XYZ file of C-alpha atoms in Angstrom:
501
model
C 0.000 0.000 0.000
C 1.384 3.473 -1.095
C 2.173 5.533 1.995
C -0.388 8.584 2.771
C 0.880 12.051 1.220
C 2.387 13.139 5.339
C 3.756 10.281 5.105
C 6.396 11.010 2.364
C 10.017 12.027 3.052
C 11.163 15.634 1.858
C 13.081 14.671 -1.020
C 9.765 12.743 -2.657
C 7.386 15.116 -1.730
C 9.520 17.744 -3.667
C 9.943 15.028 -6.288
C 6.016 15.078 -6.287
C 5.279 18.788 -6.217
C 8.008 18.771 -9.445
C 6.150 16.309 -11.646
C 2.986 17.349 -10.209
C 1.974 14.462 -9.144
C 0.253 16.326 -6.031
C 0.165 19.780 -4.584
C 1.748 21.236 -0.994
C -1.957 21.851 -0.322
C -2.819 18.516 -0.685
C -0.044 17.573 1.470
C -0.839 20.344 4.065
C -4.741 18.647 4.233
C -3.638 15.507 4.594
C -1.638 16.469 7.546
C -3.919 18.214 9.096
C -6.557 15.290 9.175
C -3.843 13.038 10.386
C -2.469 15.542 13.654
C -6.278 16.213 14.140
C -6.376 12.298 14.904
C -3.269 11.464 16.979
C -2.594 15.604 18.589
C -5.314 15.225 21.627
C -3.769 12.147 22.392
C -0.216 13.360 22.070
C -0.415 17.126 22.873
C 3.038 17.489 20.794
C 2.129 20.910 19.517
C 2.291 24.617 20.515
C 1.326 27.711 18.456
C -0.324 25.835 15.967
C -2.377 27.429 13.651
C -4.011 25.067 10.928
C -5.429 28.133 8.751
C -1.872 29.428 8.770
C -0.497 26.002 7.529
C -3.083 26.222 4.796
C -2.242 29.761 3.789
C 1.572 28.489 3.774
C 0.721 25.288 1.498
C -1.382 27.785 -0.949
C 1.479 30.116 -1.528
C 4.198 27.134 -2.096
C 1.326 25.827 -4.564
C 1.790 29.121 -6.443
C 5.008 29.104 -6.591
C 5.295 25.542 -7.903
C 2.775 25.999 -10.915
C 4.818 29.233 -11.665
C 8.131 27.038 -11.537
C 9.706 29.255 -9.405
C 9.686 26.901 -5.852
C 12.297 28.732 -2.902
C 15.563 27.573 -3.081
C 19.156 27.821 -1.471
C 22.633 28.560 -3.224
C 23.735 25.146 -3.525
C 19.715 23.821 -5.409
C 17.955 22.512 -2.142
C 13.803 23.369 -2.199
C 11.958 22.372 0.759
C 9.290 24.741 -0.953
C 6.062 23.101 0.464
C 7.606 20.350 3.162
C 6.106 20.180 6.576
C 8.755 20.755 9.283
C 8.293 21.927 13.060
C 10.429 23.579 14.809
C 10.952 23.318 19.139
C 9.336 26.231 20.601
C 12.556 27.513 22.631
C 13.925 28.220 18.402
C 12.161 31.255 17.977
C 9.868 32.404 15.060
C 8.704 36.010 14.975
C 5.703 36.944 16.292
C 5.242 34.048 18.634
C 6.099 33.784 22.039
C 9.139 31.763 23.289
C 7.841 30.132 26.563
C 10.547 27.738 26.836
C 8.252 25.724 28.333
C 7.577 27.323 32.149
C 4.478 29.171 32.796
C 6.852 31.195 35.037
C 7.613 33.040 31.864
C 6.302 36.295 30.622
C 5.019 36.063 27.125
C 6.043 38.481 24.553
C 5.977 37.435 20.923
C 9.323 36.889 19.416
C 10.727 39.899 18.067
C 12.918 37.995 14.856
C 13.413 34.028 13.431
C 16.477 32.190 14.852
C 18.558 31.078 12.528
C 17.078 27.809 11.745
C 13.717 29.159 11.554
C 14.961 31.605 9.148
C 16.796 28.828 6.838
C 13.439 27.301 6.726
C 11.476 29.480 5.445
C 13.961 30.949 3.083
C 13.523 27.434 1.350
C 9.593 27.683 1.517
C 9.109 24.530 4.317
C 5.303 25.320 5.538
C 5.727 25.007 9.296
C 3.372 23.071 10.922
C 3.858 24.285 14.366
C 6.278 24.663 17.145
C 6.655 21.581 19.751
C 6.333 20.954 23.805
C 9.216 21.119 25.985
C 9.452 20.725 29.972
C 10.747 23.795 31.803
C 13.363 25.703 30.399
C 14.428 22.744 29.014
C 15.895 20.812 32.082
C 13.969 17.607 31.610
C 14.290 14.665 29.953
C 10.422 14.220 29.737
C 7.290 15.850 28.375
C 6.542 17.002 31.496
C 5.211 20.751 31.780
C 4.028 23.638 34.082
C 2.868 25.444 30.803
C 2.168 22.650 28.206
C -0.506 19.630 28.093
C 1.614 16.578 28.968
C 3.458 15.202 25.947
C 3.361 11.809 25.224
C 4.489 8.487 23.331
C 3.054 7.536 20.600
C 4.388 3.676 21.118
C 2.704 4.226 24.566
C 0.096 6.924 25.410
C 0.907 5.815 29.385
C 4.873 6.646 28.489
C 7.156 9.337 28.371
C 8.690 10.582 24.921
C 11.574 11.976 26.350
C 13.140 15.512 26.854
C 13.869 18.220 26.350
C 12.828 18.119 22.500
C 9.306 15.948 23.659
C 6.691 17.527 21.408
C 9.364 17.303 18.243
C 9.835 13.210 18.907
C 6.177 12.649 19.539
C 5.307 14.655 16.426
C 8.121 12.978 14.664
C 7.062 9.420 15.541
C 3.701 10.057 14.937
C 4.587 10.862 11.134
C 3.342 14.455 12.000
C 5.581 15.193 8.029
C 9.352 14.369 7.775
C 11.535 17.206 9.312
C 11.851 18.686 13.063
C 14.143 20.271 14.503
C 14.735 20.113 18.708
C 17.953 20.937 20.521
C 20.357 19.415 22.613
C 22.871 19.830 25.318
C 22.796 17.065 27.539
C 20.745 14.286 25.274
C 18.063 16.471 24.644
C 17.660 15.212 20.822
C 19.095 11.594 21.391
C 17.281 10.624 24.424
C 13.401 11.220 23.151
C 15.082 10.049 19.492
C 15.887 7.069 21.772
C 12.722 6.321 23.524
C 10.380 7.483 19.976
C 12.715 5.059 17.671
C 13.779 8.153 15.678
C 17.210 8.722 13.875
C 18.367 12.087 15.287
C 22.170 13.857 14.639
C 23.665 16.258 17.374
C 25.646 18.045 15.439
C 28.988 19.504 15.859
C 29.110 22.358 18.361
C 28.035 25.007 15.742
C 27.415 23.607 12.470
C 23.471 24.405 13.066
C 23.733 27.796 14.236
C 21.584 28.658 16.553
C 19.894 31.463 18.943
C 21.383 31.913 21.977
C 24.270 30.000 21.732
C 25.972 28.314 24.724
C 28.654 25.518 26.081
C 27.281 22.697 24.502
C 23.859 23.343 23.291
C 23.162 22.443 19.343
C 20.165 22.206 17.326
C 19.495 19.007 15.466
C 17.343 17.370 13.320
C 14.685 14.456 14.757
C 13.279 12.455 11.749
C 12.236 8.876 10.951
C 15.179 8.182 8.542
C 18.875 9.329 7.835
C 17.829 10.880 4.396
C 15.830 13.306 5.761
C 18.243 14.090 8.625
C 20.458 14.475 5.967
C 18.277 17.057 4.129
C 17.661 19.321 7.333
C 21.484 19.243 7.307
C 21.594 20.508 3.797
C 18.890 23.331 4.608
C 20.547 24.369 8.060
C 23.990 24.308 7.981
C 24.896 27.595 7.163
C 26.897 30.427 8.984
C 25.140 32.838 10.841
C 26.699 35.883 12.404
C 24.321 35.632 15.115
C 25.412 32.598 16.560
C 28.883 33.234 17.937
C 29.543 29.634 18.357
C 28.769 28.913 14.326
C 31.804 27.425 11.871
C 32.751 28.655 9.046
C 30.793 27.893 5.540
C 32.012 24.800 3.982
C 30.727 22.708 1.083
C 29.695 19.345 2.604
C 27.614 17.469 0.712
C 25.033 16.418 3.137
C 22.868 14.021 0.804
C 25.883 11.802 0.433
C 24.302 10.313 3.765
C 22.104 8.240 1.649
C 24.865 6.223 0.475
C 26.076 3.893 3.079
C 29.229 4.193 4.291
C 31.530 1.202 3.457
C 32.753 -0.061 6.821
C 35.209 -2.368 5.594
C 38.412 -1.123 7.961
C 36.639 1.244 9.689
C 37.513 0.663 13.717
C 34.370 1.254 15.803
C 34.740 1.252 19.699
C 32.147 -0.058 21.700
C 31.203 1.383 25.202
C 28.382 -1.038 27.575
C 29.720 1.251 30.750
C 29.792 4.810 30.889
C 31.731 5.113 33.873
C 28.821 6.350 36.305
C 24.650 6.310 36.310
C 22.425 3.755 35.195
C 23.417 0.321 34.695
C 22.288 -0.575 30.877
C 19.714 -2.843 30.938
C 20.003 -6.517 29.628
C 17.678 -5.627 27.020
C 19.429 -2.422 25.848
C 22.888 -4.286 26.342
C 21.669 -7.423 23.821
C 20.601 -5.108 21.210
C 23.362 -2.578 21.181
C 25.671 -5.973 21.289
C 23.666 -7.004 18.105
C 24.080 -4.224 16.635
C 27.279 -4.010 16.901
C 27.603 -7.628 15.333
C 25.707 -6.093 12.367
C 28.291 -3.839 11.946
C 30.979 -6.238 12.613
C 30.104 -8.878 9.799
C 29.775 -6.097 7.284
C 33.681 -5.228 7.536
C 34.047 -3.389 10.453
C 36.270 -4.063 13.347
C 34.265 -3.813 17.112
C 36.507 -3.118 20.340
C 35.444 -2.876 23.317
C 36.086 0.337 25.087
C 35.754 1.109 28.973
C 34.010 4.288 29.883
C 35.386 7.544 30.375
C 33.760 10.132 31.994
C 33.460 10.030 36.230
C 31.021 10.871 38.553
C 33.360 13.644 40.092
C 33.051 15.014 36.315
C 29.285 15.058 36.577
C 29.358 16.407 40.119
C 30.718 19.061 39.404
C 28.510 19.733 36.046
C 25.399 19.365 38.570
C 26.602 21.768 41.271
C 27.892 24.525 37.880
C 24.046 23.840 36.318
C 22.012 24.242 39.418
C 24.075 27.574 40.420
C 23.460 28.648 36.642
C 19.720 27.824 37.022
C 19.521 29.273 41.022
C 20.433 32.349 39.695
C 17.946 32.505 37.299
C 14.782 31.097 38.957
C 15.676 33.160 42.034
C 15.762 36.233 40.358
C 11.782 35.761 39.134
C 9.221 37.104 41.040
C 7.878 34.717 44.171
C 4.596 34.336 42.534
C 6.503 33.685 38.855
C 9.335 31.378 40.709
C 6.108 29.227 42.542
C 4.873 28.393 38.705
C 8.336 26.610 38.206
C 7.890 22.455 38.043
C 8.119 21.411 41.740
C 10.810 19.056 40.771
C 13.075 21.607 38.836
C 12.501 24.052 41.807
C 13.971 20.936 43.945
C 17.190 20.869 42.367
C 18.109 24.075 41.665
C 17.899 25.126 45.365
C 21.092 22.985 46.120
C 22.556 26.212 44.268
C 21.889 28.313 46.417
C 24.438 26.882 49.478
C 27.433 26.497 46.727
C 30.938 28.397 47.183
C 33.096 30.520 44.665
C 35.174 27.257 44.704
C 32.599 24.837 44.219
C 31.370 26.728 41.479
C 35.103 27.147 39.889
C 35.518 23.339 40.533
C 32.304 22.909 38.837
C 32.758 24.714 35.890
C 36.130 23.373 35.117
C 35.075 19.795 34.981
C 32.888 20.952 31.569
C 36.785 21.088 30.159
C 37.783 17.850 31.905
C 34.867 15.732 30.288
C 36.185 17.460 27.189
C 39.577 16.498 26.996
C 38.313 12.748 28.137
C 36.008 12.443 25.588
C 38.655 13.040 23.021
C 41.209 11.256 24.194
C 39.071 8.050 24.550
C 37.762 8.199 20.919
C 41.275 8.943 19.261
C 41.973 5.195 18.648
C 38.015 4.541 16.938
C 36.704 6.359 13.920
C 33.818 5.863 15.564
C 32.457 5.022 19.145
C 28.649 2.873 19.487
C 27.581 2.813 22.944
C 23.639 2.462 24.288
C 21.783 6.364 23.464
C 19.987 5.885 27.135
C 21.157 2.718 29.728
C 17.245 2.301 30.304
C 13.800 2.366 28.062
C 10.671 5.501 28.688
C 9.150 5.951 31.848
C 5.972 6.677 32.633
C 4.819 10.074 31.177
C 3.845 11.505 34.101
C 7.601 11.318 35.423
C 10.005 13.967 35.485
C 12.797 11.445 34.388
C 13.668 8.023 34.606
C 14.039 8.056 38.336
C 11.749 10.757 38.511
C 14.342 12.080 42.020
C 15.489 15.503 41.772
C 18.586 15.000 44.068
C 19.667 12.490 41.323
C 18.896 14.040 38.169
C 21.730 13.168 35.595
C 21.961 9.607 35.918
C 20.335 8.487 32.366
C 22.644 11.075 30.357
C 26.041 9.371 30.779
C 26.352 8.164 27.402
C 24.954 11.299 26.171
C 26.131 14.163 27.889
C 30.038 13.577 27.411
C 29.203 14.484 23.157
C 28.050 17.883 23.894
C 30.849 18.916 25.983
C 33.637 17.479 23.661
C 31.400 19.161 20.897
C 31.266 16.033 19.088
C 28.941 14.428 16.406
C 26.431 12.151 18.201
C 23.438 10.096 16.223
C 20.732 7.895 17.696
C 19.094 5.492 16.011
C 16.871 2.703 16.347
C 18.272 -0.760 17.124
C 15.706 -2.799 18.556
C 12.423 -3.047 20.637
C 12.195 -4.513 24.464
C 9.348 -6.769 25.994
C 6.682 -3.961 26.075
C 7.356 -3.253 22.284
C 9.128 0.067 22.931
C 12.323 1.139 21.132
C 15.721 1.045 21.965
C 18.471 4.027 20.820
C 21.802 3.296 19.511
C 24.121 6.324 19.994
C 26.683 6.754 17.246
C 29.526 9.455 18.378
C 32.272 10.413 15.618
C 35.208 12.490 15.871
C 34.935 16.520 16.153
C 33.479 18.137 12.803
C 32.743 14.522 11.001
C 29.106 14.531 10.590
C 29.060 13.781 7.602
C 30.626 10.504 8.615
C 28.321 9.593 11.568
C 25.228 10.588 9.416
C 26.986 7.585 6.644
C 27.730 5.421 9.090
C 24.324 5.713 10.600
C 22.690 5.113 7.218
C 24.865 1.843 6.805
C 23.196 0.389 9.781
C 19.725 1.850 8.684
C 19.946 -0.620 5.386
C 21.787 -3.469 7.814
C 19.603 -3.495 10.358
C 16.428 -5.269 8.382
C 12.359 -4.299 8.754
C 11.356 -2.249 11.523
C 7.818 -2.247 13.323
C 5.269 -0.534 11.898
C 5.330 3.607 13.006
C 2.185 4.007 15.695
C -1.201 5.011 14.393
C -3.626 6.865 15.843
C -5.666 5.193 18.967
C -9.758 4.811 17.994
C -11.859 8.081 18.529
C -13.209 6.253 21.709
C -10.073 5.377 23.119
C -9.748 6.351 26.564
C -6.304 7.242 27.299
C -6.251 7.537 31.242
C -4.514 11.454 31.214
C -5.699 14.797 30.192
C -4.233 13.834 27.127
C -7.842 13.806 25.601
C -8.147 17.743 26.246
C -9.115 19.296 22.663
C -5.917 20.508 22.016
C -6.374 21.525 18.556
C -8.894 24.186 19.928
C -7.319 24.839 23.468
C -3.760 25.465 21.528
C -4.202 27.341 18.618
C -3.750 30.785 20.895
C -0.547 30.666 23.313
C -1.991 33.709 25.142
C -4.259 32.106 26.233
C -2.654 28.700 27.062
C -0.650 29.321 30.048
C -1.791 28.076 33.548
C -4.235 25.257 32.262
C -2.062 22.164 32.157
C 0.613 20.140 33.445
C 1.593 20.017 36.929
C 2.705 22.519 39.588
């Protein structure tokens, strides 16, 4: 059976808009009936407008039958593709809530860069997506938002920060989204939504603000179109201090597999510190590994290199950062904080000068043994998260403040060396829900993480079928039935009725 027109990836629905075959407002339609299905269940979405998504697909239509479709310097259209974008990447004239109804809404006075390379190519975006709390959980959990959830599991979590852009992704809510990262924040929901996802390079998506270790990346359901968000957003931007140079790297080489014959891969089961990997994790990263193995590669094991001093000292430099910030609100704005994020960051407020120092430093020491550890491995496969979702009403996988870090380990070293890191999907456990394989490469070698990603994509045989929508009279037992196409078209008027406080 042909897939549904949403269902299409971007290259073939430009393909289709080319030869006619169908129009962006077809698309767009289809779309719409299909997130009108699945978003009350899933409440993935903020600031979405579906008149404004029409208007979008009727303009790309005109530009198509005029053969004039938006395009970049090196050829790429996305004139017409559905993409969303996470709501802390701004878009003008919307307000940036980053997920807290502790914050004041004002609409956003200009696009961030990747909003801006979007449009410039004539992508009709759908929507922005959910996020926790300033983006300091690894859950769809939410003083502002509806609670997110997962489409393989209405009763678990999607993962965090970039929640709404993995449930929207899994859901087959169009091809492209873009979340961001800088502790797991695209991997781990990637992970737990059996998505392919790249964080980047520190940089080669710029972004807006920039900061140690945060990147935008792109959350999709296969390498190609990964591949094509790569093409569409990395270019320089003067706004982004962080942002490399323009270079000419040709991004849609990712659809043909890399050949692994020689190529050394290292293979990490222990991070050093957190969560043991499960058994069922463990088996399926092993196998996947032995996939990789008998098509030419060579598989080393490789001990784990980051320490819980290292993370320590991360924690106590985060929950100053985020004490500062949540203590300079208002009483009545700081009391609308997640009780949970309010928990942790009041260890902040007892740290020293020298525990701060000490704290900040080890961002440089998780660095340097990052680095060091990959230098003998083109490229490193470890588990994305040691353990599967949780239940959606959970903060994180252990769902204790005083121990919040202990699922990133295999993710959070990446971000601070500034290194390539992929997820993709390598497996299911008992309760059919996927399992993550993280794919790290050396500093700047996307490209080659993206190839070797898409080796395993064509190794790795059939995958389960992507969720569909639950029955009209499905009883979900959340809010997630709240009429969130209605309650969410207008984020004035959103705050203050969902999540939890």
């Amino acid at each position: 059976m042909s897939p549904a027109l949403h269902e299409l990836g971007a290259l073939a629905l430009v393909e289709g808009y080319r030869r006619r075959d169908f129009s962006p407002l077809e698309v767009a339609r289809s779309l719409l009936d299909h997130v009108a299905r699945w978003e009350p269940q899933l409440c993935a979405l903020y600031a979405f407008e579906p008149e404004a998504v029409l208007a979008q697909a009727r303009a790309s239509e005109a530009r198509w039958l005029r053969g004039e479709p938006l395009r970049n310097a090196q050829g790429l259209s996305l004139d017409g593709v559905p993409a969303t974008l996470k709501e802390n990447i701004a878009t003008q004239g919307t307000p940036v809530p980053l997920g807290t109804a502790a914050t004041e809404l004002r609409p956003a006075t200009e696009d961030a860069p990747p909003a801006a390379r979007l449009r410039e190519l004539g992508a009709v975006l759908l929507a922005k997506t959910t996020m926790p709390d300033y983006g300091m959980l690894s859950s769809g959990l939410s003083s502002f938002h509806a609670l997110s959830r997962n489409p393989w599991g209405l009763s678990k979590n999607p993962g965090g920060s970039s929640a709404g852009a993995a449930a929207a992704a899994a859901a087959g809510y169009g091809p492209l989204h873009l979340g961001t990262d800088i502790g797991g924040s695209v991997r781990l929901p990637a992970a737990w939504c059996g998505l392919f996802t790249l964080k980047p390079s520190l940089g080669r998506i710029p972004i807006k603000p920039p900061y140690a270790g945060r990147v935008a990346g792109p959350m999709t359901r296969t390498v190609e179109d990964a591949a094509v968000m790569m093409a569409a957003l990395a270019q320089p931007d003067w706004r982004d201090t962080t942002s490399l140079p323009a270079q000419d790297i040709p991004w849609l080489q990712a659809r043909e597999a890399q050949d692994l014959r020689g190529l050394r891969l290292g293979l990490m089961l222990d991070a050093g510190w957190g969560l043991a990997v499960t058994p069922e994790i463990r088996a399926a990263v092993e196998a996947a590994a032995g996939v990789l193995e008998r098509a030419g590669a060579s598989v080393a094991l490789m001990p784990g290199f980051s320490t819980r001093a290292m993370i320590d000292g991360l924690d106590r430099f985060w929950r100053m950062r985020s004490w500062l910030d949540i203590s300079a609100l208002p009483a009545e704005r700081q009391a609308q904080v997640l009780p949970y994020i309010r928990a942790w960051v009041a260890g902040g407020a007892q740290l020293s000068a020298s525990e701060l120092f000490h704290g900040y430093s080890q961002m440089a020491a998780l660095r340097e043994a990052a680095v060091a550890a990959c230098q003998p491995y083109d490229y490193v496969l470890s588990p994305t998260s040691p353990v599967g979702s949780f239940p959606a009403e959970w903060a994180s996988p252990i769902n204790d403040p005083l121990r919040p870090f202990e699922h990133i380990a295999f993710t959070l070293p990446f971000n601070m060396s500034e290194q390539p890191a992929a997820s993709i999907n390598c497996g299911y456990d008992a309760d059919g829900l996927p399992i993550g394989l993280q794919i790290a490469g050396r500093r700047f070698d996307d490209l080659g993480v993206l190839r070797l990603a898409r080796a395993y994509e064509q190794l790795r045989g059939p995958q389960r079928p992507w969720p569909v929508p639950p029955e009209a009279d499905a009883d979900p037992a959340s809010e997630a039935q709240t009429p969130t196409l209605i309650r969410r078209s207008n984020p004035l008027a959103n705050r203050g009725r969902a999540g939890y406080r």
